[in-house]
Amino acid sequence: VDMAFTTTAPYLSLNVAAGPVDIDAGIRREQFKANGTYAGGTARAYDVDGNGTITGAENSVYLIDPGVARGLANYSVSYTNYSLGANYRLTSNLSGFVRTSSGHRAVADRLLFSANVDAASGLLTAGGASAAVAPVKQHEIGVKNRGAFGDTSYSVSATYFRSTTTEFDYDQTRQDNPNLPNYAGPKLNVFGFKASGVEVESTLGWGDLSLNVNVVPEVHAV
């Protein structure tokens, strides 16, 4: 694989404080570009150590075939990410907050060798644009508190969250030839995940010493 991946991401951020309310919002427009070449190969006998004898693992060495043209990748995809959150101070030490966000991640090299890239032109095939981007959405609501008793300071926050994501993953080790034993299907698989749970973060402080304890019980669904 001889590839270059470039992401350009202009963004705008806004923060507003009005009395007990703080609001922050952000939006980012990303353009992901892929450019380069890649090549598959075949397993064949090869004298790796150059001693003139083919033995052991040398009977099946995976090598690029110089007689087969390298695949091209020359495509781009664009997507928009955003985040919107609000914090309300009930007292100087107690506040509640909410947030919703949507983000994306370009799949990059895992898309190569799949039917989503035309190896001859390097462009994405029909449906390839959606396969090239993995989206994730998350919603959060929580509360946080801070205070002190004696010489000890503390802070604690609890956040309930729900996340959904769809990921297009390429497994190079997956046997995808139906004519061979142990057939496991296409190497490029679409996985959808959902996760929800509560994240608890807490700190205790005594002078220059602090203790942090975090717990994140989650429930996952596919």
PDB file of C-alpha atoms in Angstrom:
ATOM      1  CA  VAL A   1       0.000   0.000   0.000  1.00  0.00           C
ATOM      2  CA  ASP A   2       1.433   3.366  -1.065  1.00  0.00           C
ATOM      3  CA  MET A   3      -1.256   5.858  -0.086  1.00  0.00           C
ATOM      4  CA  ALA A   4      -1.625   9.453   1.075  1.00  0.00           C
ATOM      5  CA  PHE A   5      -4.711  10.519   3.035  1.00  0.00           C
ATOM      6  CA  THR A   6      -5.502  14.192   3.637  1.00  0.00           C
ATOM      7  CA  THR A   7      -8.284  15.742   5.701  1.00  0.00           C
ATOM      8  CA  THR A   8      -9.182  19.433   5.459  1.00  0.00           C
ATOM      9  CA  ALA A   9     -11.552  20.608   8.193  1.00  0.00           C
ATOM     10  CA  PRO A  10     -12.645  24.243   8.541  1.00  0.00           C
ATOM     11  CA  TYR A  11     -14.799  24.731  11.627  1.00  0.00           C
ATOM     12  CA  LEU A  12     -16.818  27.320  13.518  1.00  0.00           C
ATOM     13  CA  SER A  13     -17.219  27.405  17.300  1.00  0.00           C
ATOM     14  CA  LEU A  14     -19.600  29.517  19.407  1.00  0.00           C
ATOM     15  CA  ASN A  15     -19.773  29.885  23.201  1.00  0.00           C
ATOM     16  CA  VAL A  16     -22.450  31.933  24.959  1.00  0.00           C
ATOM     17  CA  ALA A  17     -22.809  32.624  28.687  1.00  0.00           C
ATOM     18  CA  ALA A  18     -26.046  34.231  29.908  1.00  0.00           C
ATOM     19  CA  GLY A  19     -26.671  34.200  33.640  1.00  0.00           C
ATOM     20  CA  PRO A  20     -26.713  30.592  34.866  1.00  0.00           C
ATOM     21  CA  VAL A  21     -26.759  29.187  31.312  1.00  0.00           C
ATOM     22  CA  ASP A  22     -23.722  28.292  29.206  1.00  0.00           C
ATOM     23  CA  ILE A  23     -24.210  27.178  25.606  1.00  0.00           C
ATOM     24  CA  ASP A  24     -21.528  25.912  23.256  1.00  0.00           C
ATOM     25  CA  ALA A  25     -21.957  24.901  19.644  1.00  0.00           C
ATOM     26  CA  GLY A  26     -19.559  23.786  16.985  1.00  0.00           C
ATOM     27  CA  ILE A  27     -19.734  22.724  13.363  1.00  0.00           C
ATOM     28  CA  ARG A  28     -16.954  21.287  11.217  1.00  0.00           C
ATOM     29  CA  ARG A  29     -16.952  20.532   7.488  1.00  0.00           C
ATOM     30  CA  GLU A  30     -14.444  17.831   6.588  1.00  0.00           C
ATOM     31  CA  GLN A  31     -13.142  16.820   3.178  1.00  0.00           C
ATOM     32  CA  PHE A  32     -11.194  13.570   3.045  1.00  0.00           C
ATOM     33  CA  LYS A  33      -8.971  12.799   0.048  1.00  0.00           C
ATOM     34  CA  ALA A  34      -7.245   9.519  -0.806  1.00  0.00           C
ATOM     35  CA  ASN A  35      -4.540   9.208  -3.428  1.00  0.00           C
ATOM     36  CA  GLY A  36      -2.118   6.385  -4.210  1.00  0.00           C
ATOM     37  CA  THR A  37      -1.799   2.772  -5.263  1.00  0.00           C
ATOM     38  CA  TYR A  38      -2.168  -0.648  -3.726  1.00  0.00           C
ATOM     39  CA  ALA A  39      -1.468  -4.219  -4.820  1.00  0.00           C
ATOM     40  CA  GLY A  40      -2.574  -7.688  -3.880  1.00  0.00           C
ATOM     41  CA  GLY A  41      -0.591 -10.846  -4.454  1.00  0.00           C
ATOM     42  CA  THR A  42      -0.489 -14.607  -4.494  1.00  0.00           C
ATOM     43  CA  ALA A  43       1.163 -17.264  -2.374  1.00  0.00           C
ATOM     44  CA  ARG A  44       3.931 -19.216  -4.099  1.00  0.00           C
ATOM     45  CA  ALA A  45       7.273 -20.869  -3.452  1.00  0.00           C
ATOM     46  CA  TYR A  46      10.109 -18.394  -2.884  1.00  0.00           C
ATOM     47  CA  ASP A  47      13.656 -18.785  -1.612  1.00  0.00           C
ATOM     48  CA  VAL A  48      13.509 -16.149   1.130  1.00  0.00           C
ATOM     49  CA  ASP A  49      16.946 -16.751   2.633  1.00  0.00           C
ATOM     50  CA  GLY A  50      18.626 -17.251  -0.749  1.00  0.00           C
ATOM     51  CA  ASN A  51      20.269 -20.574   0.140  1.00  0.00           C
ATOM     52  CA  GLY A  52      19.076 -22.272  -3.049  1.00  0.00           C
ATOM     53  CA  THR A  53      16.603 -24.562  -1.259  1.00  0.00           C
ATOM     54  CA  ILE A  54      12.830 -24.183  -0.762  1.00  0.00           C
ATOM     55  CA  THR A  55      11.865 -25.438   2.693  1.00  0.00           C
ATOM     56  CA  GLY A  56       9.125 -24.985   5.285  1.00  0.00           C
ATOM     57  CA  ALA A  57       7.259 -21.711   5.081  1.00  0.00           C
ATOM     58  CA  GLU A  58       9.125 -20.830   1.858  1.00  0.00           C
ATOM     59  CA  ASN A  59       6.669 -23.099   0.019  1.00  0.00           C
ATOM     60  CA  SER A  60       3.914 -20.520   0.511  1.00  0.00           C
ATOM     61  CA  VAL A  61       5.215 -16.937   0.514  1.00  0.00           C
ATOM     62  CA  TYR A  62       2.722 -14.167  -0.244  1.00  0.00           C
ATOM     63  CA  LEU A  63       4.223 -11.891  -2.905  1.00  0.00           C
ATOM     64  CA  ILE A  64       3.016  -9.059  -5.112  1.00  0.00           C
ATOM     65  CA  ASP A  65       2.638 -10.178  -8.720  1.00  0.00           C
ATOM     66  CA  PRO A  66       4.603  -7.687 -10.885  1.00  0.00           C
ATOM     67  CA  GLY A  67       2.553  -8.719 -13.924  1.00  0.00           C
ATOM     68  CA  VAL A  68      -0.708  -7.402 -12.421  1.00  0.00           C
ATOM     69  CA  ALA A  69      -1.417  -3.675 -12.537  1.00  0.00           C
ATOM     70  CA  ARG A  70      -1.541  -1.951  -9.146  1.00  0.00           C
ATOM     71  CA  GLY A  71      -4.933  -0.722  -7.993  1.00  0.00           C
ATOM     72  CA  LEU A  72      -5.549   3.029  -7.946  1.00  0.00           C
ATOM     73  CA  ALA A  73      -7.262   5.142  -5.290  1.00  0.00           C
ATOM     74  CA  ASN A  74      -8.086   8.725  -6.204  1.00  0.00           C
ATOM     75  CA  TYR A  75     -11.292   9.839  -4.536  1.00  0.00           C
ATOM     76  CA  SER A  76     -12.695  12.281  -1.992  1.00  0.00           C
ATOM     77  CA  VAL A  77     -15.661  12.353   0.382  1.00  0.00           C
ATOM     78  CA  SER A  78     -17.140  15.203   2.425  1.00  0.00           C
ATOM     79  CA  TYR A  79     -19.218  15.211   5.588  1.00  0.00           C
ATOM     80  CA  THR A  80     -20.369  17.571   8.344  1.00  0.00           C
ATOM     81  CA  ASN A  81     -19.853  17.117  12.090  1.00  0.00           C
ATOM     82  CA  TYR A  82     -21.577  19.108  14.801  1.00  0.00           C
ATOM     83  CA  SER A  83     -21.892  19.359  18.565  1.00  0.00           C
ATOM     84  CA  LEU A  84     -24.411  21.324  20.655  1.00  0.00           C
ATOM     85  CA  GLY A  85     -24.381  21.464  24.440  1.00  0.00           C
ATOM     86  CA  ALA A  86     -25.874  23.454  27.294  1.00  0.00           C
ATOM     87  CA  ASN A  87     -24.993  23.727  30.996  1.00  0.00           C
ATOM     88  CA  TYR A  88     -27.341  25.172  33.633  1.00  0.00           C
ATOM     89  CA  ARG A  89     -25.950  26.190  37.043  1.00  0.00           C
ATOM     90  CA  LEU A  90     -28.516  25.432  39.724  1.00  0.00           C
ATOM     91  CA  THR A  91     -26.107  26.748  42.370  1.00  0.00           C
ATOM     92  CA  SER A  92     -22.469  27.792  42.315  1.00  0.00           C
ATOM     93  CA  ASN A  93     -21.488  24.140  42.907  1.00  0.00           C
ATOM     94  CA  LEU A  94     -24.293  22.172  41.232  1.00  0.00           C
ATOM     95  CA  SER A  95     -25.214  22.104  37.552  1.00  0.00           C
ATOM     96  CA  GLY A  96     -26.970  19.988  34.946  1.00  0.00           C
ATOM     97  CA  PHE A  97     -26.011  19.612  31.299  1.00  0.00           C
ATOM     98  CA  VAL A  98     -27.134  18.115  27.981  1.00  0.00           C
ATOM     99  CA  ARG A  99     -25.318  17.505  24.701  1.00  0.00           C
ATOM    100  CA  THR A 100     -26.024  16.086  21.276  1.00  0.00           C
ATOM    101  CA  SER A 101     -23.394  15.458  18.624  1.00  0.00           C
ATOM    102  CA  SER A 102     -22.858  13.861  15.255  1.00  0.00           C
ATOM    103  CA  GLY A 103     -19.467  12.902  13.884  1.00  0.00           C
ATOM    104  CA  HIS A 104     -17.872  10.874  11.113  1.00  0.00           C
ATOM    105  CA  ARG A 105     -14.668   8.998  10.468  1.00  0.00           C
ATOM    106  CA  ALA A 106     -13.228   8.261   7.039  1.00  0.00           C
ATOM    107  CA  VAL A 107     -12.476   4.555   6.560  1.00  0.00           C
ATOM    108  CA  ALA A 108      -9.167   5.164   4.678  1.00  0.00           C
ATOM    109  CA  ASP A 109      -7.027   2.077   3.945  1.00  0.00           C
ATOM    110  CA  ARG A 110      -9.689  -0.423   5.052  1.00  0.00           C
ATOM    111  CA  LEU A 111     -11.687   0.511   1.953  1.00  0.00           C
ATOM    112  CA  LEU A 112      -8.922  -0.627  -0.404  1.00  0.00           C
ATOM    113  CA  PHE A 113      -9.202  -4.066  -2.047  1.00  0.00           C
ATOM    114  CA  SER A 114     -12.997  -3.809  -1.740  1.00  0.00           C
ATOM    115  CA  ALA A 115     -15.677  -3.381  -4.398  1.00  0.00           C
ATOM    116  CA  ASN A 116     -16.260   0.188  -3.196  1.00  0.00           C
ATOM    117  CA  VAL A 117     -13.177   1.447  -5.047  1.00  0.00           C
ATOM    118  CA  ASP A 118     -12.721   1.018  -8.798  1.00  0.00           C
ATOM    119  CA  ALA A 119      -9.147  -0.259  -8.984  1.00  0.00           C
ATOM    120  CA  ALA A 120      -8.780   0.931 -12.602  1.00  0.00           C
ATOM    121  CA  SER A 121      -9.908   4.549 -12.157  1.00  0.00           C
ATOM    122  CA  GLY A 122      -9.380   4.975  -8.416  1.00  0.00           C
ATOM    123  CA  LEU A 123     -12.863   6.458  -8.023  1.00  0.00           C
ATOM    124  CA  LEU A 124     -15.568   5.274  -5.662  1.00  0.00           C
ATOM    125  CA  THR A 125     -18.133   2.922  -7.131  1.00  0.00           C
ATOM    126  CA  ALA A 126     -21.907   3.251  -6.651  1.00  0.00           C
ATOM    127  CA  GLY A 127     -22.558   3.210  -2.915  1.00  0.00           C
ATOM    128  CA  GLY A 128     -18.877   3.639  -2.163  1.00  0.00           C
ATOM    129  CA  ALA A 129     -19.311   7.132  -0.728  1.00  0.00           C
ATOM    130  CA  SER A 130     -21.450   5.825   2.141  1.00  0.00           C
ATOM    131  CA  ALA A 131     -19.073   2.911   2.747  1.00  0.00           C
ATOM    132  CA  ALA A 132     -16.126   5.324   2.949  1.00  0.00           C
ATOM    133  CA  VAL A 133     -17.529   7.157   5.985  1.00  0.00           C
ATOM    134  CA  ALA A 134     -18.441   5.734   9.409  1.00  0.00           C
ATOM    135  CA  PRO A 135     -20.950   7.954  11.264  1.00  0.00           C
ATOM    136  CA  VAL A 136     -21.504   8.129  15.026  1.00  0.00           C
ATOM    137  CA  LYS A 137     -24.234   9.979  16.943  1.00  0.00           C
ATOM    138  CA  GLN A 138     -24.347  10.521  20.686  1.00  0.00           C
ATOM    139  CA  HIS A 139     -26.768  12.112  23.161  1.00  0.00           C
ATOM    140  CA  GLU A 140     -25.868  12.921  26.771  1.00  0.00           C
ATOM    141  CA  ILE A 141     -27.572  14.254  29.890  1.00  0.00           C
ATOM    142  CA  GLY A 142     -25.982  14.596  33.281  1.00  0.00           C
ATOM    143  CA  VAL A 143     -25.314  16.408  36.516  1.00  0.00           C
ATOM    144  CA  LYS A 144     -22.123  17.526  38.238  1.00  0.00           C
ATOM    145  CA  ASN A 145     -21.369  18.781  41.711  1.00  0.00           C
ATOM    146  CA  ARG A 146     -18.342  20.054  43.588  1.00  0.00           C
ATOM    147  CA  GLY A 147     -17.651  21.074  47.155  1.00  0.00           C
ATOM    148  CA  ALA A 148     -15.447  20.603  50.217  1.00  0.00           C
ATOM    149  CA  PHE A 149     -15.570  19.229  53.721  1.00  0.00           C
ATOM    150  CA  GLY A 150     -12.770  20.320  55.993  1.00  0.00           C
ATOM    151  CA  ASP A 151      -9.472  20.262  54.096  1.00  0.00           C
ATOM    152  CA  THR A 152     -10.859  17.866  51.485  1.00  0.00           C
ATOM    153  CA  SER A 153     -12.279  19.035  48.164  1.00  0.00           C
ATOM    154  CA  TYR A 154     -14.351  16.851  45.870  1.00  0.00           C
ATOM    155  CA  SER A 155     -16.147  16.806  42.546  1.00  0.00           C
ATOM    156  CA  VAL A 156     -18.471  14.239  41.019  1.00  0.00           C
ATOM    157  CA  SER A 157     -20.364  14.026  37.748  1.00  0.00           C
ATOM    158  CA  ALA A 158     -22.724  11.435  36.299  1.00  0.00           C
ATOM    159  CA  THR A 159     -23.616  11.280  32.605  1.00  0.00           C
ATOM    160  CA  TYR A 160     -26.178   9.087  30.867  1.00  0.00           C
ATOM    161  CA  PHE A 161     -25.342   8.567  27.196  1.00  0.00           C
ATOM    162  CA  ARG A 162     -26.690   6.798  24.112  1.00  0.00           C
ATOM    163  CA  SER A 163     -24.498   6.229  21.055  1.00  0.00           C
ATOM    164  CA  THR A 164     -25.093   4.695  17.640  1.00  0.00           C
ATOM    165  CA  THR A 165     -22.499   4.024  14.987  1.00  0.00           C
ATOM    166  CA  THR A 166     -22.151   2.224  11.670  1.00  0.00           C
ATOM    167  CA  GLU A 167     -18.706   1.022  10.668  1.00  0.00           C
ATOM    168  CA  PHE A 168     -17.456  -0.476   7.433  1.00  0.00           C
ATOM    169  CA  ASP A 169     -14.581  -2.750   8.311  1.00  0.00           C
ATOM    170  CA  TYR A 170     -12.234  -4.734   6.053  1.00  0.00           C
ATOM    171  CA  ASP A 171     -10.791  -7.936   7.505  1.00  0.00           C
ATOM    172  CA  GLN A 172      -7.710  -9.003   5.528  1.00  0.00           C
ATOM    173  CA  THR A 173      -7.603 -12.389   7.307  1.00  0.00           C
ATOM    174  CA  ARG A 174     -11.183 -13.337   6.402  1.00  0.00           C
ATOM    175  CA  GLN A 175     -11.515 -16.172   3.865  1.00  0.00           C
ATOM    176  CA  ASP A 176     -13.879 -14.713   1.246  1.00  0.00           C
ATOM    177  CA  ASN A 177     -13.619 -17.247  -1.581  1.00  0.00           C
ATOM    178  CA  PRO A 178     -16.742 -19.479  -1.526  1.00  0.00           C
ATOM    179  CA  ASN A 179     -14.871 -22.194  -3.441  1.00  0.00           C
ATOM    180  CA  LEU A 180     -12.309 -22.697  -0.651  1.00  0.00           C
ATOM    181  CA  PRO A 181     -12.729 -24.307   2.795  1.00  0.00           C
ATOM    182  CA  ASN A 182     -13.672 -22.185   5.812  1.00  0.00           C
ATOM    183  CA  TYR A 183     -15.551 -19.639   3.706  1.00  0.00           C
ATOM    184  CA  ALA A 184     -16.497 -16.716   5.940  1.00  0.00           C
ATOM    185  CA  GLY A 185     -18.108 -14.291   3.504  1.00  0.00           C
ATOM    186  CA  PRO A 186     -17.004 -10.893   2.159  1.00  0.00           C
ATOM    187  CA  LYS A 187     -14.043  -9.231   3.819  1.00  0.00           C
ATOM    188  CA  LEU A 188     -15.816  -5.872   3.889  1.00  0.00           C
ATOM    189  CA  ASN A 189     -18.547  -6.051   6.499  1.00  0.00           C
ATOM    190  CA  VAL A 190     -21.048  -3.482   7.729  1.00  0.00           C
ATOM    191  CA  PHE A 191     -21.398  -3.364  11.489  1.00  0.00           C
ATOM    192  CA  GLY A 192     -23.995  -1.327  13.356  1.00  0.00           C
ATOM    193  CA  PHE A 193     -23.565  -0.744  17.072  1.00  0.00           C
ATOM    194  CA  LYS A 194     -25.610   0.856  19.829  1.00  0.00           C
ATOM    195  CA  ALA A 195     -24.305   1.630  23.301  1.00  0.00           C
ATOM    196  CA  SER A 196     -25.909   3.219  26.338  1.00  0.00           C
ATOM    197  CA  GLY A 197     -24.749   3.619  29.889  1.00  0.00           C
ATOM    198  CA  VAL A 198     -23.750   5.906  32.712  1.00  0.00           C
ATOM    199  CA  GLU A 199     -20.320   7.451  33.106  1.00  0.00           C
ATOM    200  CA  VAL A 200     -19.374   8.500  36.651  1.00  0.00           C
ATOM    201  CA  GLU A 201     -16.286  10.635  37.273  1.00  0.00           C
ATOM    202  CA  SER A 202     -15.120  11.731  40.718  1.00  0.00           C
ATOM    203  CA  THR A 203     -12.136  13.383  42.352  1.00  0.00           C
ATOM    204  CA  LEU A 204     -10.927  13.877  45.910  1.00  0.00           C
ATOM    205  CA  GLY A 205      -8.205  16.339  46.809  1.00  0.00           C
ATOM    206  CA  TRP A 206      -6.039  16.889  49.863  1.00  0.00           C
ATOM    207  CA  GLY A 207      -3.540  19.681  49.353  1.00  0.00           C
ATOM    208  CA  ASP A 208      -1.150  18.538  46.595  1.00  0.00           C
ATOM    209  CA  LEU A 209      -2.637  15.015  46.494  1.00  0.00           C
ATOM    210  CA  SER A 210      -5.655  14.051  44.388  1.00  0.00           C
ATOM    211  CA  LEU A 211      -7.505  10.793  43.710  1.00  0.00           C
ATOM    212  CA  ASN A 212      -9.548  10.185  40.543  1.00  0.00           C
ATOM    213  CA  VAL A 213     -12.128   7.400  40.265  1.00  0.00           C
ATOM    214  CA  ASN A 214     -14.086   6.794  37.027  1.00  0.00           C
ATOM    215  CA  VAL A 215     -16.666   4.097  36.249  1.00  0.00           C
ATOM    216  CA  VAL A 216     -18.442   3.454  32.927  1.00  0.00           C
ATOM    217  CA  PRO A 217     -20.996   0.617  32.951  1.00  0.00           C
ATOM    218  CA  GLU A 218     -22.316   0.138  29.399  1.00  0.00           C
ATOM    219  CA  VAL A 219     -24.851  -1.926  27.484  1.00  0.00           C
ATOM    220  CA  HIS A 220     -23.990  -2.784  23.849  1.00  0.00           C
ATOM    221  CA  ALA A 221     -26.263  -3.940  21.056  1.00  0.00           C
ATOM    222  CA  VAL A 222     -25.436  -4.867  17.469  1.00  0.00           C
TER     223      VAL A 222
END
